[in-house]
Short mmCIF file of C-alpha atoms in Angstrom, two decimals:
data_model
loop_
_atom_site.label_atom_id
_atom_site.label_comp_id
_atom_site.label_asym_id
_atom_site.label_seq_id
_atom_site.Cartn_x
_atom_site.Cartn_y
_atom_site.Cartn_z
CA MET A 1 31.23 -12.82 4.23
CA ASP A 2 34.45 -12.63 5.85
CA SER A 3 36.05 -15.72 6.88
CA ILE A 4 38.93 -16.02 9.83
CA ASN A 5 41.72 -18.53 10.93
CA ILE A 6 42.23 -19.81 13.46
CA ARG A 7 44.00 -22.25 15.31
CA ILE A 8 43.18 -24.27 17.56
CA SER A 9 45.11 -24.33 20.51
CA TYR A 10 44.54 -27.27 23.91
CA ARG A 11 42.53 -25.28 26.10
CA ASP A 12 39.71 -25.91 22.89
CA THR A 13 40.10 -29.74 23.53
CA ASP A 14 38.14 -31.93 26.09
CA LYS A 15 39.76 -35.42 26.93
CA MET A 16 37.56 -36.56 23.29
CA GLY A 17 40.27 -35.37 21.07
CA VAL A 18 38.69 -32.31 20.38
CA VAL A 19 37.35 -28.82 20.61
CA TYR A 20 34.75 -28.72 23.35
CA HIS A 21 31.17 -28.13 21.28
CA ALA A 22 30.55 -24.93 23.41
CA ASN A 23 33.60 -23.64 22.00
CA TYR A 24 32.33 -22.78 18.69
CA LEU A 25 30.07 -20.41 20.01
CA VAL A 26 33.04 -18.34 19.89
CA PHE A 27 34.74 -19.31 17.48
CA PHE A 28 31.51 -17.09 15.73
CA GLU A 29 32.02 -14.90 17.59
CA MET A 30 35.33 -13.77 16.76
CA GLY A 31 34.08 -14.79 12.90
CA ARG A 32 31.26 -11.44 13.04
CA THR A 33 33.78 -9.44 15.52
CA GLU A 34 36.22 -9.47 12.91
CA LEU A 35 33.41 -8.57 9.83
CA LEU A 36 31.79 -5.81 12.32
CA ARG A 37 35.15 -4.21 12.08
CA LYS A 38 36.77 -4.60 9.31
CA LEU A 39 33.56 -2.51 7.89
CA GLY A 40 34.97 -0.36 10.79
CA TYR A 41 32.37 -0.85 13.78
CA SER A 42 35.37 -1.91 16.19
CA TYR A 43 33.35 -3.87 20.10
CA ASP A 44 35.12 -0.34 21.20
CA LYS A 45 33.45 1.41 19.39
CA MET A 46 30.15 0.59 19.30
CA GLU A 47 29.59 0.13 23.43
CA LYS A 48 31.24 3.94 23.01
CA GLU A 49 28.62 5.05 20.88
CA GLY A 50 26.16 3.20 23.31
CA MET A 51 25.11 0.37 20.76
CA PHE A 52 25.09 -2.94 22.02
CA PHE A 53 24.05 -6.62 20.14
CA PRO A 54 23.90 -9.63 22.68
CA VAL A 55 22.65 -12.92 21.34
CA VAL A 56 18.67 -13.88 21.81
CA THR A 57 19.61 -16.43 20.03
CA ALA A 58 22.51 -19.13 19.15
CA GLN A 59 22.26 -22.56 16.97
CA CYS A 60 24.90 -25.25 16.01
CA ASN A 61 25.17 -28.12 14.50
CA PHE A 62 28.19 -29.99 14.67
CA HIS A 63 28.93 -32.24 10.98
CA SER A 64 32.93 -32.97 12.42
CA PRO A 65 34.85 -32.53 14.84
CA ALA A 66 38.19 -30.58 15.10
CA LYS A 67 41.29 -31.33 16.28
CA TYR A 68 44.02 -30.02 17.82
CA ASP A 69 46.43 -28.12 15.89
CA ASP A 70 43.82 -28.09 13.21
CA VAL A 71 43.88 -24.17 11.06
CA ILE A 72 39.85 -23.65 10.76
CA THR A 73 37.87 -20.87 8.60
CA VAL A 74 35.19 -19.18 10.33
CA GLU A 75 33.70 -18.00 7.33
CA THR A 76 30.56 -15.60 8.61
CA ARG A 77 27.74 -14.28 6.22
CA ILE A 78 24.14 -12.15 7.67
CA ILE A 79 21.34 -14.06 6.76
CA GLU A 80 19.08 -12.16 7.83
CA LEU A 81 19.15 -7.84 8.50
CA LYS A 82 15.97 -6.44 9.49
CA ASN A 83 15.27 -2.62 11.60
CA VAL A 84 16.13 -3.80 14.75
CA THR A 85 18.06 -6.87 14.22
CA ILE A 86 20.89 -9.11 12.89
CA THR A 87 21.35 -12.74 12.31
CA PHE A 88 24.53 -14.30 11.30
CA GLY A 89 25.51 -17.74 9.96
CA TYR A 90 28.96 -19.32 10.54
CA GLN A 91 29.86 -21.77 8.18
CA ILE A 92 33.14 -23.61 10.20
CA LYS A 93 35.44 -25.82 7.47
CA LEU A 94 38.66 -27.21 7.68
CA ASN A 95 39.40 -27.01 4.51
CA ASP A 96 36.51 -27.59 2.56
CA LYS A 97 35.64 -29.84 4.95
CA LEU A 98 31.77 -28.24 6.60
CA LEU A 99 32.53 -29.09 10.42
CA VAL A 100 29.99 -26.34 12.48
CA SER A 101 27.53 -24.44 11.07
CA GLY A 102 25.10 -22.61 12.54
CA PHE A 103 23.25 -19.29 13.33
CA THR A 104 23.13 -16.12 16.38
CA LYS A 105 20.30 -12.97 16.41
CA HIS A 106 21.09 -10.48 17.77
CA PRO A 107 18.83 -7.33 18.82
CA MET A 108 20.30 -3.93 18.71
CA VAL A 109 20.24 -2.71 22.40
CA ASN A 110 21.26 1.05 23.49
CA LYS A 111 22.94 1.32 26.80
CA ASN A 112 19.59 1.66 28.46
CA PHE A 113 19.26 -2.45 27.10
CA LYS A 114 16.19 -0.82 25.00
CA PRO A 115 15.91 -1.98 21.76
CA ALA A 116 16.45 0.80 18.98
CA ARG A 117 16.84 1.06 15.67
CA ILE A 118 20.09 -0.19 13.51
CA PRO A 119 21.76 3.28 12.56
CA GLN A 120 21.03 3.99 8.67
CA ASN A 121 24.79 4.26 7.69
CA LEU A 122 25.82 0.68 10.07
CA LYS A 123 22.48 -0.85 7.87
CA GLU A 124 24.35 0.28 4.51
CA LEU A 125 27.71 -1.57 5.45
CA LEU A 126 26.19 -4.14 6.49
CA LEU A 127 24.15 -5.08 3.42
CA PRO A 128 26.15 -6.29 0.61
CA HIS A 129 27.35 -8.98 3.56
CA LEU A 130 23.27 -9.99 3.26
CA GLU A 131 23.84 -14.00 1.71
CA PRO A 132 19.94 -14.85 3.22
CA ASN A 133 19.50 -17.82 1.70
CA GLU A 134 22.73 -19.19 4.00
CA LYS A 135 20.65 -20.79 7.56
CA MET B 1 12.67 -33.55 34.57
CA ASP B 2 15.83 -33.77 37.24
CA SER B 3 17.67 -30.58 38.66
CA ILE B 4 20.74 -28.75 40.05
CA ASN B 5 22.45 -25.63 41.01
CA ILE B 6 25.41 -24.27 40.19
CA ARG B 7 27.34 -20.85 41.87
CA ILE B 8 28.50 -18.67 39.27
CA SER B 9 32.53 -18.09 39.40
CA TYR B 10 34.22 -15.23 37.97
CA ARG B 11 35.03 -17.17 35.25
CA ASP B 12 31.71 -18.07 33.86
CA THR B 13 31.25 -14.06 33.47
CA ASP B 14 32.91 -11.09 30.33
CA LYS B 15 33.41 -8.16 30.18
CA MET B 16 29.65 -7.05 30.59
CA GLY B 17 29.47 -8.28 34.20
CA VAL B 18 27.01 -11.33 33.23
CA VAL B 19 27.85 -14.57 32.03
CA TYR B 20 29.43 -15.71 28.73
CA HIS B 21 26.39 -16.97 26.59
CA ALA B 22 28.52 -20.51 25.32
CA ASN B 23 28.51 -21.17 28.90
CA TYR B 24 25.23 -22.08 29.32
CA LEU B 25 26.05 -24.61 26.95
CA VAL B 26 28.51 -25.81 29.43
CA PHE B 27 25.69 -25.68 32.41
CA PHE B 28 23.15 -28.03 30.02
CA GLU B 29 25.75 -30.77 29.53
CA MET B 30 26.07 -30.61 33.90
CA GLY B 31 22.26 -30.84 33.68
CA ARG B 32 22.23 -33.99 31.62
CA THR B 33 25.19 -35.14 32.95
CA GLU B 34 23.73 -35.44 36.63
CA LEU B 35 20.40 -36.69 34.80
CA LEU B 36 22.74 -39.38 32.95
CA ARG B 37 24.40 -40.50 36.94
CA LYS B 38 20.98 -39.98 38.72
CA LEU B 39 19.67 -43.32 36.44
CA GLY B 40 23.32 -45.44 37.11
CA TYR B 41 24.86 -43.84 33.84
CA SER B 42 27.66 -41.97 34.97
CA TYR B 43 30.01 -40.79 31.46
CA ASP B 44 32.61 -43.10 33.33
CA LYS B 45 30.51 -46.58 32.82
CA MET B 46 29.31 -45.11 29.44
CA GLU B 47 32.60 -45.63 28.17
CA LYS B 48 33.57 -47.69 28.90
CA GLU B 49 30.62 -49.58 27.94
CA GLY B 50 31.06 -48.14 24.01
CA MET B 51 28.26 -45.36 24.54
CA PHE B 52 28.38 -41.92 23.72
CA PHE B 53 26.08 -39.33 22.96
CA PRO B 54 27.87 -36.72 21.00
CA VAL B 55 26.18 -33.28 20.82
CA VAL B 56 24.92 -32.76 16.80
CA THR B 57 22.68 -30.08 17.51
CA ALA B 58 22.21 -27.56 20.37
CA GLN B 59 20.12 -24.41 20.75
CA CYS B 60 20.15 -21.65 23.30
CA ASN B 61 17.61 -18.74 23.83
CA PHE B 62 18.97 -15.45 26.30
CA HIS B 63 16.26 -13.82 28.29
CA SER B 64 17.82 -12.55 30.63
CA PRO B 65 21.29 -13.05 32.17
CA ALA B 66 22.56 -14.65 34.93
CA LYS B 67 25.65 -12.60 37.12
CA TYR B 68 28.42 -13.48 38.90
CA ASP B 69 27.83 -15.31 42.43
CA ASP B 70 24.47 -16.18 41.05
CA VAL B 71 23.53 -19.99 42.49
CA ILE B 72 21.37 -20.60 38.90
CA THR B 73 18.73 -24.06 38.99
CA VAL B 74 19.34 -25.85 34.96
CA GLU B 75 16.24 -28.09 35.10
CA THR B 76 16.99 -30.78 32.65
CA ARG B 77 13.59 -32.62 30.99
CA ILE B 78 13.61 -34.68 27.50
CA ILE B 79 11.49 -33.85 24.68
CA GLU B 80 12.89 -36.95 22.44
CA LEU B 81 13.02 -40.46 22.93
CA LYS B 82 13.80 -42.73 19.47
CA ASN B 83 15.74 -45.10 18.90
CA VAL B 84 19.18 -43.69 17.79
CA THR B 85 18.24 -39.92 19.30
CA ILE B 86 18.06 -37.88 22.44
CA THR B 87 16.81 -34.67 23.00
CA PHE B 88 16.90 -33.08 26.18
CA GLY B 89 15.24 -29.39 27.42
CA TYR B 90 16.65 -26.52 29.49
CA GLN B 91 15.67 -24.35 31.64
CA ILE B 92 18.09 -22.02 33.13
CA LYS B 93 16.38 -20.21 35.99
CA LEU B 94 17.10 -18.23 39.13
CA ASN B 95 14.75 -18.34 41.93
CA ASP B 96 11.79 -18.27 39.45
CA LYS B 97 12.75 -16.29 36.51
CA LEU B 98 13.70 -18.38 33.73
CA LEU B 99 16.96 -16.56 32.46
CA VAL B 100 17.62 -19.47 29.12
CA SER B 101 16.50 -22.00 27.26
CA GLY B 102 17.32 -24.25 24.11
CA PHE B 103 17.77 -27.46 23.78
CA THR B 104 20.25 -30.08 22.61
CA LYS B 105 20.15 -33.24 19.80
CA HIS B 106 22.20 -36.60 20.15
CA PRO B 107 22.51 -39.85 18.62
CA MET B 108 23.69 -42.84 19.76
CA VAL B 109 27.38 -43.93 18.55
CA ASN B 110 29.19 -47.11 19.71
CA LYS B 111 32.72 -46.74 19.64
CA ASN B 112 33.80 -47.03 16.14
CA PHE B 113 31.38 -43.73 16.24
CA LYS B 114 28.55 -45.28 14.55
CA PRO B 115 25.33 -45.18 15.24
CA ALA B 116 23.82 -47.58 17.06
CA ARG B 117 20.56 -47.91 19.16
CA ILE B 118 20.22 -46.58 22.24
CA PRO B 119 20.29 -49.97 24.46
CA GLN B 120 16.39 -51.14 26.01
CA ASN B 121 17.03 -50.24 29.76
CA LEU B 122 19.18 -47.24 29.03
CA LYS B 123 15.48 -46.16 27.32
CA GLU B 124 13.14 -47.52 29.89
CA LEU B 125 15.12 -45.11 32.15
CA LEU B 126 14.35 -42.13 30.08
CA LEU B 127 11.64 -41.88 30.18
CA PRO B 128 9.61 -41.64 33.51
CA HIS B 129 11.70 -37.96 31.62
CA LEU B 130 9.77 -37.22 28.15
CA GLU B 131 8.10 -34.22 28.95
CA PRO B 132 7.77 -33.98 24.83
CA ASN B 133 5.81 -30.63 25.15
CA GLU B 134 9.10 -28.08 26.50
CA LYS B 135 10.83 -26.94 23.47
CA MET C 1 41.77 -23.35 56.75
CA ASP C 2 38.58 -24.04 54.55
CA SER C 3 37.86 -26.91 51.96
CA ILE C 4 35.36 -26.91 48.98
CA ASN C 5 34.89 -30.09 46.79
CA ILE C 6 34.27 -28.76 43.42
CA ARG C 7 33.22 -32.16 40.42
CA ILE C 8 35.14 -31.93 37.30
CA SER C 9 33.54 -31.48 34.20
CA TYR C 10 33.77 -31.88 30.89
CA ARG C 11 35.02 -28.30 29.98
CA ASP C 12 37.90 -28.41 32.51
CA THR C 13 39.69 -31.38 30.67
CA ASP C 14 42.04 -31.06 27.45
CA LYS C 15 42.60 -34.06 25.23
CA MET C 16 45.20 -35.69 27.50
CA GLY C 17 41.94 -36.57 29.24
CA VAL C 18 42.66 -34.85 32.08
CA VAL C 19 42.05 -30.59 33.70
CA TYR C 20 44.67 -28.90 31.46
CA HIS C 21 46.29 -27.19 34.16
CA ALA C 22 44.80 -23.01 34.34
CA ASN C 23 41.84 -24.52 35.41
CA TYR C 24 43.76 -24.94 38.95
CA LEU C 25 44.11 -21.72 38.74
CA VAL C 26 40.81 -21.15 38.60
CA PHE C 27 39.67 -23.14 41.87
CA PHE C 28 42.43 -22.55 43.59
CA GLU C 29 40.05 -19.22 43.01
CA MET C 30 36.84 -20.39 44.04
CA GLY C 31 38.90 -22.30 47.48
CA ARG C 32 38.94 -18.71 48.26
CA THR C 33 36.31 -16.69 47.40
CA GLU C 34 34.39 -19.02 49.24
CA LEU C 35 37.01 -19.02 52.44
CA LEU C 36 36.43 -14.93 52.29
CA ARG C 37 32.61 -15.73 51.71
CA LYS C 38 32.04 -17.84 54.80
CA LEU C 39 34.24 -14.58 56.95
CA GLY C 40 30.88 -12.67 56.38
CA TYR C 41 32.98 -11.34 52.98
CA SER C 42 31.43 -12.03 49.41
CA TYR C 43 32.98 -10.70 46.71
CA ASP C 44 29.55 -8.21 45.55
CA LYS C 45 30.05 -6.82 49.18
CA MET C 46 33.66 -6.22 48.82
CA GLU C 47 33.12 -4.69 46.18
CA LYS C 48 30.17 -2.04 46.70
CA GLU C 49 32.86 -1.08 49.62
CA GLY C 50 36.20 -0.55 47.07
CA MET C 51 37.56 -3.14 49.06
CA PHE C 52 39.50 -5.15 45.04
CA PHE C 53 42.74 -8.27 46.05
CA PRO C 54 43.97 -8.45 42.34
CA VAL C 55 46.52 -11.22 41.76
CA VAL C 56 49.49 -9.95 42.06
CA THR C 57 51.74 -13.84 42.00
CA ALA C 58 50.37 -17.43 41.69
CA GLN C 59 52.34 -20.48 41.97
CA CYS C 60 51.13 -23.69 41.26
CA ASN C 61 52.75 -27.25 41.87
CA PHE C 62 51.18 -29.86 39.83
CA HIS C 63 52.49 -33.70 41.55
CA SER C 64 49.46 -35.38 39.65
CA PRO C 65 46.40 -34.41 37.81
CA ALA C 66 42.93 -34.39 38.86
CA LYS C 67 40.94 -36.52 35.74
CA TYR C 68 36.47 -36.01 34.11
CA ASP C 69 34.10 -36.02 37.14
CA ASP C 70 36.48 -36.58 39.89
CA VAL C 71 35.02 -34.71 43.09
CA ILE C 72 38.56 -32.99 43.95
CA THR C 73 38.66 -31.05 47.30
CA VAL C 74 39.70 -27.63 48.02
CA GLU C 75 41.96 -27.18 50.88
CA THR C 76 42.64 -22.96 50.98
CA ARG C 77 44.32 -21.77 53.95
CA ILE C 78 46.61 -17.98 54.47
CA ILE C 79 49.91 -18.51 54.77
CA GLU C 80 50.61 -14.41 55.66
CA LEU C 81 48.85 -11.48 56.18
CA LYS C 82 50.59 -8.44 56.62
CA ASN C 83 48.65 -4.71 56.12
CA VAL C 84 48.38 -4.65 52.46
CA THR C 85 49.04 -7.64 50.94
CA ILE C 86 46.50 -11.92 51.97
CA THR C 87 49.13 -14.74 50.58
CA PHE C 88 46.71 -18.05 50.50
CA GLY C 89 47.87 -20.99 50.29
CA TYR C 90 46.28 -23.64 48.27
CA GLN C 91 46.35 -28.52 48.42
CA ILE C 92 44.38 -29.84 45.91
CA LYS C 93 43.22 -33.19 46.02
CA LEU C 94 41.65 -35.70 45.57
CA ASN C 95 40.73 -38.15 48.82
CA ASP C 96 43.82 -37.76 50.01
CA LYS C 97 46.07 -37.73 47.73
CA LEU C 98 48.20 -34.73 46.20
CA LEU C 99 47.09 -33.89 43.32
CA VAL C 100 48.13 -29.94 43.40
CA SER C 101 49.69 -27.13 45.36
CA GLY C 102 50.07 -23.48 45.28
CA PHE C 103 49.64 -19.64 46.40
CA THR C 104 48.38 -16.79 45.61
CA LYS C 105 49.71 -12.86 46.54
CA HIS C 106 46.72 -10.65 46.59
CA PRO C 107 47.38 -7.12 47.81
CA MET C 108 44.67 -4.67 48.55
CA VAL C 109 43.67 -1.52 46.46
CA ASN C 110 40.38 -0.01 46.76
CA LYS C 111 37.87 1.35 44.13
CA ASN C 112 41.33 3.90 42.83
CA PHE C 113 43.48 0.50 42.28
CA LYS C 114 46.02 2.79 44.95
CA PRO C 115 47.11 0.20 47.74
CA ALA C 116 45.13 1.19 50.43
CA ARG C 117 45.24 -1.19 54.39
CA ILE C 118 43.12 -4.30 55.39
CA PRO C 119 40.85 -3.32 57.35
CA GLN C 120 41.49 -4.45 61.11
CA ASN C 121 37.98 -5.96 61.32
CA LEU C 122 38.92 -8.26 57.89
CA LYS C 123 42.17 -9.18 59.45
CA GLU C 124 40.58 -9.94 62.87
CA LEU C 125 38.87 -12.88 60.80
CA LEU C 126 41.31 -13.62 58.72
CA LEU C 127 43.99 -14.39 61.43
CA PRO C 128 41.76 -17.27 62.95
CA HIS C 129 42.90 -19.05 59.40
CA LEU C 130 46.90 -18.17 59.14
CA GLU C 131 48.40 -21.59 59.25
CA PRO C 132 52.49 -19.73 58.01
CA ASN C 133 54.31 -22.83 57.67
CA GLU C 134 52.09 -24.36 53.93
CA LYS C 135 53.41 -22.85 51.25
CA MET D 1 63.35 -15.72 21.68
CA ASP D 2 60.39 -16.43 20.20
CA SER D 3 57.36 -14.05 20.30
CA ILE D 4 53.94 -14.63 19.27
CA ASN D 5 50.20 -12.23 19.16
CA ILE D 6 47.31 -12.55 20.75
CA ARG D 7 44.22 -10.63 20.22
CA ILE D 8 42.04 -10.38 22.77
CA SER D 9 39.09 -11.72 22.36
CA TYR D 10 35.91 -10.95 25.13
CA ARG D 11 35.84 -15.00 25.95
CA ASP D 12 39.18 -14.19 27.45
CA THR D 13 38.12 -12.22 29.63
CA ASP D 14 36.34 -11.47 32.55
CA LYS D 15 33.33 -9.24 34.67
CA MET D 16 36.52 -6.77 36.09
CA GLY D 17 36.71 -5.59 31.99
CA VAL D 18 40.50 -7.50 32.11
CA VAL D 19 41.36 -10.63 30.96
CA TYR D 20 40.86 -13.57 33.79
CA HIS D 21 44.34 -13.77 35.69
CA ALA D 22 44.15 -17.90 34.36
CA ASN D 23 43.94 -16.72 30.71
CA TYR D 24 48.18 -15.97 31.00
CA LEU D 25 48.70 -19.91 31.55
CA VAL D 26 47.33 -20.12 28.27
CA PHE D 27 49.12 -17.33 27.15
CA PHE D 28 52.21 -19.42 27.74
CA GLU D 29 51.64 -22.48 26.55
CA MET D 30 50.41 -20.62 23.02
CA GLY D 31 54.51 -19.44 22.98
CA ARG D 32 55.83 -22.52 23.83
CA THR D 33 53.95 -24.65 21.66
CA GLU D 34 54.69 -21.97 18.69
CA LEU D 35 58.58 -21.95 19.73
CA LEU D 36 58.48 -25.60 18.90
CA ARG D 37 57.07 -25.57 16.16
CA LYS D 38 59.19 -22.90 14.43
CA LEU D 39 61.98 -25.98 15.13
CA GLY D 40 60.37 -28.88 14.00
CA TYR D 41 58.82 -30.38 17.40
CA SER D 42 54.86 -29.60 16.50
CA TYR D 43 53.07 -31.52 19.35
CA ASP D 44 51.73 -33.97 17.96
CA LYS D 45 54.72 -35.29 16.32
CA MET D 46 56.44 -34.59 19.24
CA GLU D 47 53.14 -37.16 21.64
CA LYS D 48 53.32 -39.44 18.57
CA GLU D 49 56.97 -40.20 19.61
CA GLY D 50 56.37 -40.39 22.74
CA MET D 51 57.72 -37.39 24.21
CA PHE D 52 55.42 -35.38 26.15
CA PHE D 53 56.60 -31.78 29.15
CA PRO D 54 53.73 -31.87 31.15
CA VAL D 55 54.22 -28.43 33.28
CA VAL D 56 55.38 -29.50 36.75
CA THR D 57 55.80 -25.63 37.50
CA ALA D 58 54.06 -22.91 37.07
CA GLN D 59 54.21 -19.38 37.95
CA CYS D 60 52.79 -15.90 36.60
CA ASN D 61 53.56 -12.26 37.67
CA PHE D 62 50.82 -9.42 37.03
CA HIS D 63 52.26 -5.97 36.19
CA SER D 64 49.51 -4.83 34.57
CA PRO D 65 46.34 -6.34 32.64
CA ALA D 66 45.89 -6.92 28.95
CA LYS D 67 41.74 -5.93 27.94
CA TYR D 68 39.54 -6.92 25.45
CA ASP D 69 40.32 -6.38 21.59
CA ASP D 70 44.35 -5.91 22.87
CA VAL D 71 47.51 -7.47 20.77
CA ILE D 72 49.11 -8.51 23.36
CA THR D 73 52.96 -9.78 22.30
CA VAL D 74 54.23 -13.20 23.99
CA GLU D 75 57.67 -13.16 23.90
CA THR D 76 59.08 -17.16 25.43
CA ARG D 77 62.27 -17.12 26.28
CA ILE D 78 64.49 -21.15 27.46
CA ILE D 79 65.57 -20.09 30.61
CA GLU D 80 66.86 -22.94 31.97
CA LEU D 81 67.86 -26.64 29.79
CA LYS D 82 68.58 -29.42 31.67
CA ASN D 83 68.90 -33.25 30.68
CA VAL D 84 65.72 -33.82 32.09
CA THR D 85 63.95 -31.05 32.07
CA ILE D 86 62.98 -27.79 29.65
CA THR D 87 62.20 -24.15 31.74
CA PHE D 88 60.32 -21.33 30.03
CA GLY D 89 60.46 -18.06 30.91
CA TYR D 90 57.37 -15.75 29.06
CA GLN D 91 57.01 -11.79 29.15
CA ILE D 92 53.62 -10.53 27.92
CA LYS D 93 54.00 -6.86 26.32
CA LEU D 94 51.32 -4.48 25.19
CA ASN D 95 53.38 -2.73 22.72
CA ASP D 96 57.03 -1.86 25.11
CA LYS D 97 54.86 -2.37 28.08
CA LEU D 98 55.27 -5.57 30.49
CA LEU D 99 51.69 -6.93 31.45
CA VAL D 100 53.30 -10.40 32.71
CA SER D 101 56.32 -12.18 33.21
CA GLY D 102 56.66 -15.70 34.74
CA PHE D 103 57.95 -19.73 33.77
CA THR D 104 56.78 -22.75 33.50
CA LYS D 105 59.21 -25.48 34.81
CA HIS D 106 58.78 -29.12 32.42
CA PRO D 107 60.14 -32.74 32.16
CA MET D 108 60.24 -34.70 29.87
CA VAL D 109 58.40 -37.47 30.03
CA ASN D 110 57.51 -40.81 27.24
CA LYS D 111 54.90 -43.08 27.29
CA ASN D 112 54.34 -44.44 30.12
CA PHE D 113 54.81 -41.16 31.62
CA LYS D 114 57.85 -42.13 32.74
CA PRO D 115 61.09 -39.54 33.13
CA ALA D 116 63.29 -39.37 29.42
CA ARG D 117 66.22 -37.69 28.91
CA ILE D 118 65.73 -34.47 26.18
CA PRO D 119 67.48 -36.23 22.86
CA GLN D 120 70.38 -34.61 22.01
CA ASN D 121 68.52 -33.30 18.69
CA LEU D 122 66.00 -32.07 20.53
CA LYS D 123 68.74 -30.36 22.51
CA GLU D 124 70.68 -28.65 20.25
CA LEU D 125 67.48 -26.66 18.29
CA LEU D 126 66.85 -25.12 22.16
CA LEU D 127 70.19 -24.34 23.12
CA PRO D 128 70.54 -21.15 20.70
CA HIS D 129 66.78 -19.46 22.91
CA LEU D 130 68.78 -20.21 26.50
CA GLU D 131 68.59 -17.00 27.84
CA PRO D 132 69.96 -17.93 31.55
CA ASN D 133 68.85 -14.22 33.02
CA GLU D 134 65.76 -14.20 32.61
CA LYS D 135 63.74 -14.93 35.66
#
């Protein structure tokens, strides 16, 4: 599990005074990007090596809204790891209160956008973050 | 079923040259807003009457990306209608090619954010748009 | 002068209930894109021909805010046309009330991002839209 | 002068692979919000006290683009301080290279959106950040 903190800025809110719902997908992305960066797989590195992880499915469950200036925590886990796909699970919290949960599923594709096997060395780095019960 | 057209603008794209994935949730929202408006339920009217439909679950399945300047079609249906919740289903297409599908589930809440029954007159207007097999 | 209409959607608003100020730059861009498209210069065509118009200066004057669901009009003019730069002027209105005015200045650059002369045929198409007093 | 760091995320970029130009206004806002917060004037506090600083003019000069994953620095200064208006100046840098400069001008308004004098105690806190030559 990896976690990052994000302060909600004005552009993230809508006229209900809370975070516009589509922005939680942005926060999910920040979470998985940081997890991969900490494993040595920055986005730039992966792009140079022709490794892409487009989103094929995304799901969000909205429990309670974040507000302007809140500092939220995005917890990112790997909840499924197959030969060609990774599924990340997310829990967004304010202090210890769960605000939003969800997952995103990503096949690995190469620079020609063809499905490709996730390299063994990346898989080994990902395995310690695998927590299959969290969905 | 109701459908609207949207031209993809620059702000919608990311550095992959395609629509940033979180923006499809924005297009879903535009789709359901227009369906409700055509039934006489503009957002302003509903707000004044203390009827809100926050999103509790959203799911997107990404089949193929939309690109800058594409004119996409958002088809919006009602796929489930209960006493307190509506579920909208969406198909986003370019010409006849399916790009993105998904659904959003919404409880009705009143101005105190308490769950409330969907009024009978709104329900009757929604029923003709109910196509339960589309998910 | 060319004008387009835009309906304010939820994502455009912030928690003040009005359009988030940075979004007017997005509306300016929609205005100039449409003006150029009507002259036969879609963004795709220009990109293929290696013609780019990056923004070097942008200014916005905010008179009155647009609100959710308003249908605003963006009027786009060319207020200066030189060998290498175009300056667009904008007036965003709700009915006839001026909400926001501003301008953006763009050098033309080629595919190597070097300044380049605006082609004579484009210049001739732009000239009828030149209204130098509007700033 | 106050400075903050921001990592460029995917949603900030456009299909040119660089930060979408309107987003620099978002970064300016983050800069001035942090400066005010450090002076004890968080947005929430000001809202509760009925002090608002809407933007009336914003200008951006784009020198060089920021790219995905860059960690940029936003330097915020006060470049003019009058009885009713504050003007903030901004310099956005990557390492020591200037990417974007600009300013925003803000009248103070009260909860009825009428112009109001900036309170003396806030003015005294702002004065040390006044660097009038930076524009």
